[in-house]
Amino acid sequence: GAVVSQHPSWVICKSGTSVKIECRSLDFQATTMFWYRQFPKQSLMLMATSNEGSKATYEQGVEKDKFLINHASLTLSTLTVTSAHPEDSSFYICSAPQGDEQFFGPGTRLTVL
Amino acid sequence: AQRVTQPEKLLSVFKGAPVELKCNYSYSGSPELFWYVQYSRQRLQLLLRHISRESIKGFTADLNKGETSFHLKKPFAQEEDSAMYYCALATGNTPLVFGKGTRLSVIA
């Protein structure tokens, strides 16, 4: 099946710094990608929908200035956590649809000290 | 609005016992329903979908539109089935709506 990768898989940063997470569809094109956040022992929460060539659509309560999304090409979407704080520590997962199926990346664990 | 409910946070069963992970949904249209599994330290992966009506790793799930349920079942649990299981609903090419997940623990 289709493969979605994420980079990095794990990142530790200092409070106040920005972190960029990449999501790539390796063998298919994705005009849309989805970014989820997963708190410990909780389910996935949709943060935003990334659209190639246009602005991302954010879910209610998600700060678009804090979580910058750029869908640079048909195979790459990036999520930048700006001025990260400890409460941003979480597991971030992207997915890309192909047909009527979703393919998930392995996730990125962000730890903000 | 679409909603997926998994009433059990944790389900513990003995090896060889039957397993049923419950999932109920609310959606007025015709849903696409999925079960995803996340083994420890691994990526989320698709276990099965109601459209294909297949059995993966011995698991099956039947969509019951009358009861708006999509329960996941396996007749004989194995230790390697221990994982987090997420029921999810999709309406076409849209983000999945996930349930809160159920952690299955199979005891030897």
Coordinates of C-alpha atoms in Angstrom, one line a residue, chain A residues 3-5 31-32 34 36 38 41-44 46 49 59 91 93 97 99-107, chain B residues 6 9 32 34 36 38 42-46 49 51 84 86 90 92-101 103:
Chain A
V3 CA 3.4 5.0 2.4
V4 CA 3.5 8.2 4.3
S5 CA 6.7 9.2 6.1
T31 CA -3.5 17.3 -2.7
T32 CA -4.8 17.1 0.8
F34 CA -4.4 15.9 7.5
Y36 CA -3.5 15.2 14.0
Q38 CA -2.4 12.7 20.0
K41 CA -3.4 7.9 26.3
Q42 CA -5.9 9.9 24.3
S43 CA -7.3 9.6 20.8
L44 CA -6.2 11.5 17.7
L46 CA -7.7 16.6 14.0
T49 CA -6.4 20.1 6.8
E59 CA -10.2 23.1 13.3
F91 CA 2.6 13.2 19.3
I93 CA 0.6 12.5 13.2
P97 CA -5.9 10.0 1.5
G99 CA -8.9 6.9 -3.0
D100 CA -11.1 6.3 -0.1
E101 CA -8.4 5.2 2.3
Q102 CA -6.2 7.1 4.7
F103 CA -2.6 6.4 5.1
F104 CA -0.9 7.5 8.3
G105 CA 2.6 8.6 8.9
P106 CA 4.5 7.0 11.9
G107 CA 4.1 10.2 13.9
Chain B
Q6 CA -15.8 3.5 22.1
K9 CA -11.0 2.5 27.7
E32 CA -17.4 4.3 5.9
F34 CA -12.7 1.5 10.0
Y36 CA -7.1 1.0 13.3
Q38 CA -1.6 0.9 17.2
Q42 CA 4.5 1.5 16.2
R43 CA 2.6 3.6 13.7
L44 CA -1.2 3.6 13.5
Q45 CA -2.2 1.0 10.9
L46 CA -5.5 0.0 9.3
R49 CA -12.8 -1.6 6.9
I51 CA -16.5 -2.2 2.9
M84 CA -4.7 0.3 21.2
Y86 CA -9.4 2.9 17.3
A90 CA -15.2 8.7 7.3
G92 CA -15.8 10.4 1.6
N93 CA -12.5 12.2 1.3
T94 CA -12.7 13.9 4.7
P95 CA -10.7 13.5 7.9
L96 CA -11.4 10.5 10.0
V97 CA -13.4 10.9 13.1
F98 CA -11.9 8.7 15.7
G99 CA -13.2 7.2 18.8
K100 CA -11.2 7.6 22.0
G101 CA -9.7 4.2 21.6
R103 CA -6.6 -0.6 25.0

